[in-house]
Amino acid sequence: MVKGEEIDYNQYLKLVGVSEVIVKTPVMFAFVVGKKPYVKIDKENNQGVA
């Protein structure tokens, strides 16, 4: 990282297995609503889903 340059977060997130994808159907979602989490771990496919 060089002073004054932006951090390429996508590059570093890819190193830990996080990538950006396009959601085909427009949806509204929230991670937590009323203390109920809307995030789950799919152990079968080794993915996190929001």
Short mmCIF file of N, CA and C in Angstrom, two decimals:
data_model
loop_
_atom_site.label_atom_id
_atom_site.label_comp_id
_atom_site.label_asym_id
_atom_site.label_seq_id
_atom_site.Cartn_x
_atom_site.Cartn_y
_atom_site.Cartn_z
N MET A 1 0.85 -1.17 0.00
CA MET A 1 0.00 0.00 0.00
C MET A 1 0.90 1.24 0.00
N VAL A 2 0.56 2.17 -0.86
CA VAL A 2 1.32 3.41 -0.97
C VAL A 2 0.44 4.56 -0.52
N LYS A 3 1.03 5.47 0.23
CA LYS A 3 0.27 6.61 0.75
C LYS A 3 -0.41 7.34 -0.39
N GLY A 4 -1.70 7.59 -0.23
CA GLY A 4 -2.46 8.31 -1.24
C GLY A 4 -3.18 7.42 -2.23
N GLU A 5 -2.85 6.14 -2.28
CA GLU A 5 -3.53 5.22 -3.20
C GLU A 5 -4.68 4.52 -2.48
N GLU A 6 -5.73 4.24 -3.25
CA GLU A 6 -6.87 3.52 -2.67
C GLU A 6 -6.52 2.06 -2.46
N ILE A 7 -7.14 1.44 -1.48
CA ILE A 7 -6.94 0.02 -1.22
C ILE A 7 -7.88 -0.77 -2.11
N ASP A 8 -7.36 -1.76 -2.82
CA ASP A 8 -8.19 -2.63 -3.67
C ASP A 8 -8.75 -3.75 -2.79
N TYR A 9 -9.89 -3.47 -2.17
CA TYR A 9 -10.47 -4.44 -1.25
C TYR A 9 -10.84 -5.74 -1.94
N ASN A 10 -11.28 -5.68 -3.19
CA ASN A 10 -11.65 -6.91 -3.90
C ASN A 10 -10.46 -7.86 -3.99
N GLN A 11 -9.27 -7.33 -4.21
CA GLN A 11 -8.07 -8.17 -4.30
C GLN A 11 -7.82 -8.90 -2.99
N TYR A 12 -7.92 -8.20 -1.88
CA TYR A 12 -7.65 -8.81 -0.58
C TYR A 12 -8.78 -9.74 -0.14
N LEU A 13 -10.01 -9.39 -0.47
CA LEU A 13 -11.13 -10.26 -0.12
C LEU A 13 -11.08 -11.57 -0.89
N LYS A 14 -10.62 -11.53 -2.14
CA LYS A 14 -10.47 -12.76 -2.93
C LYS A 14 -9.47 -13.72 -2.30
N LEU A 15 -8.46 -13.17 -1.65
CA LEU A 15 -7.45 -14.01 -0.99
C LEU A 15 -8.06 -14.87 0.11
N VAL A 16 -9.15 -14.41 0.73
CA VAL A 16 -9.80 -15.17 1.80
C VAL A 16 -11.10 -15.81 1.32
N GLY A 17 -11.32 -15.83 0.00
CA GLY A 17 -12.47 -16.54 -0.55
C GLY A 17 -13.75 -15.74 -0.64
N VAL A 18 -13.68 -14.42 -0.54
CA VAL A 18 -14.88 -13.58 -0.65
C VAL A 18 -14.85 -12.91 -2.01
N SER A 19 -15.93 -13.03 -2.76
CA SER A 19 -15.97 -12.40 -4.08
C SER A 19 -17.33 -11.74 -4.31
N GLU A 20 -17.34 -10.78 -5.21
CA GLU A 20 -18.56 -10.05 -5.54
C GLU A 20 -19.29 -10.81 -6.65
N VAL A 21 -20.60 -10.91 -6.53
CA VAL A 21 -21.40 -11.55 -7.56
C VAL A 21 -22.61 -10.67 -7.87
N ILE A 22 -23.18 -10.88 -9.02
CA ILE A 22 -24.37 -10.15 -9.43
C ILE A 22 -25.59 -10.97 -9.04
N VAL A 23 -26.53 -10.34 -8.34
CA VAL A 23 -27.78 -11.01 -7.97
C VAL A 23 -28.73 -10.86 -9.14
N LYS A 24 -29.19 -11.97 -9.68
CA LYS A 24 -30.01 -11.94 -10.90
C LYS A 24 -31.39 -11.34 -10.67
N THR A 25 -31.97 -11.54 -9.51
CA THR A 25 -33.29 -11.02 -9.20
C THR A 25 -33.12 -9.90 -8.18
N PRO A 26 -33.65 -8.70 -8.48
CA PRO A 26 -33.53 -7.63 -7.49
C PRO A 26 -34.26 -8.01 -6.20
N VAL A 27 -33.54 -7.99 -5.12
CA VAL A 27 -34.14 -8.34 -3.83
C VAL A 27 -33.66 -7.35 -2.78
N MET A 28 -34.46 -7.16 -1.76
CA MET A 28 -34.05 -6.37 -0.61
C MET A 28 -33.72 -7.34 0.50
N PHE A 29 -32.62 -7.12 1.19
CA PHE A 29 -32.26 -8.01 2.28
C PHE A 29 -31.58 -7.22 3.38
N ALA A 30 -31.58 -7.79 4.54
CA ALA A 30 -30.89 -7.20 5.69
C ALA A 30 -30.19 -8.31 6.43
N PHE A 31 -29.07 -7.98 7.06
CA PHE A 31 -28.33 -8.99 7.80
C PHE A 31 -29.01 -9.34 9.11
N VAL A 32 -29.61 -8.37 9.77
CA VAL A 32 -30.30 -8.61 11.04
C VAL A 32 -31.55 -7.74 11.07
N VAL A 33 -32.68 -8.35 11.37
CA VAL A 33 -33.93 -7.61 11.52
C VAL A 33 -34.58 -8.06 12.82
N GLY A 34 -34.80 -7.13 13.72
CA GLY A 34 -35.42 -7.47 14.99
C GLY A 34 -34.67 -8.54 15.75
N LYS A 35 -33.35 -8.46 15.77
CA LYS A 35 -32.47 -9.41 16.45
C LYS A 35 -32.46 -10.81 15.83
N LYS A 36 -33.08 -10.97 14.66
CA LYS A 36 -33.08 -12.27 13.96
C LYS A 36 -32.11 -12.18 12.78
N PRO A 37 -31.08 -13.03 12.76
CA PRO A 37 -30.10 -12.96 11.67
C PRO A 37 -30.64 -13.52 10.36
N TYR A 38 -30.29 -12.87 9.27
CA TYR A 38 -30.66 -13.35 7.94
C TYR A 38 -29.41 -13.76 7.17
N VAL A 39 -28.49 -14.37 7.88
CA VAL A 39 -27.25 -14.88 7.29
C VAL A 39 -27.15 -16.34 7.70
N LYS A 40 -26.83 -17.21 6.74
CA LYS A 40 -26.68 -18.62 7.09
C LYS A 40 -25.42 -19.18 6.44
N ILE A 41 -24.93 -20.24 7.00
CA ILE A 41 -23.75 -20.93 6.48
C ILE A 41 -24.21 -22.21 5.79
N ASP A 42 -23.87 -22.34 4.53
CA ASP A 42 -24.17 -23.54 3.76
C ASP A 42 -22.95 -24.45 3.87
N LYS A 43 -22.97 -25.36 4.82
CA LYS A 43 -21.81 -26.23 5.07
C LYS A 43 -21.57 -27.18 3.91
N GLU A 44 -22.63 -27.55 3.19
CA GLU A 44 -22.49 -28.48 2.09
C GLU A 44 -21.65 -27.87 0.94
N ASN A 45 -21.89 -26.57 0.66
CA ASN A 45 -21.16 -25.90 -0.42
C ASN A 45 -20.07 -24.97 0.11
N ASN A 46 -19.89 -24.95 1.44
CA ASN A 46 -18.86 -24.12 2.07
C ASN A 46 -19.00 -22.65 1.68
N GLN A 47 -20.24 -22.13 1.85
CA GLN A 47 -20.53 -20.74 1.49
C GLN A 47 -21.35 -20.07 2.58
N GLY A 48 -21.20 -18.76 2.67
CA GLY A 48 -22.07 -17.96 3.50
C GLY A 48 -23.11 -17.32 2.63
N VAL A 49 -24.35 -17.27 3.09
CA VAL A 49 -25.45 -16.73 2.29
C VAL A 49 -26.18 -15.67 3.10
N ALA A 50 -26.42 -14.51 2.49
CA ALA A 50 -27.18 -13.46 3.14
C ALA A 50 -28.48 -13.28 2.39
#
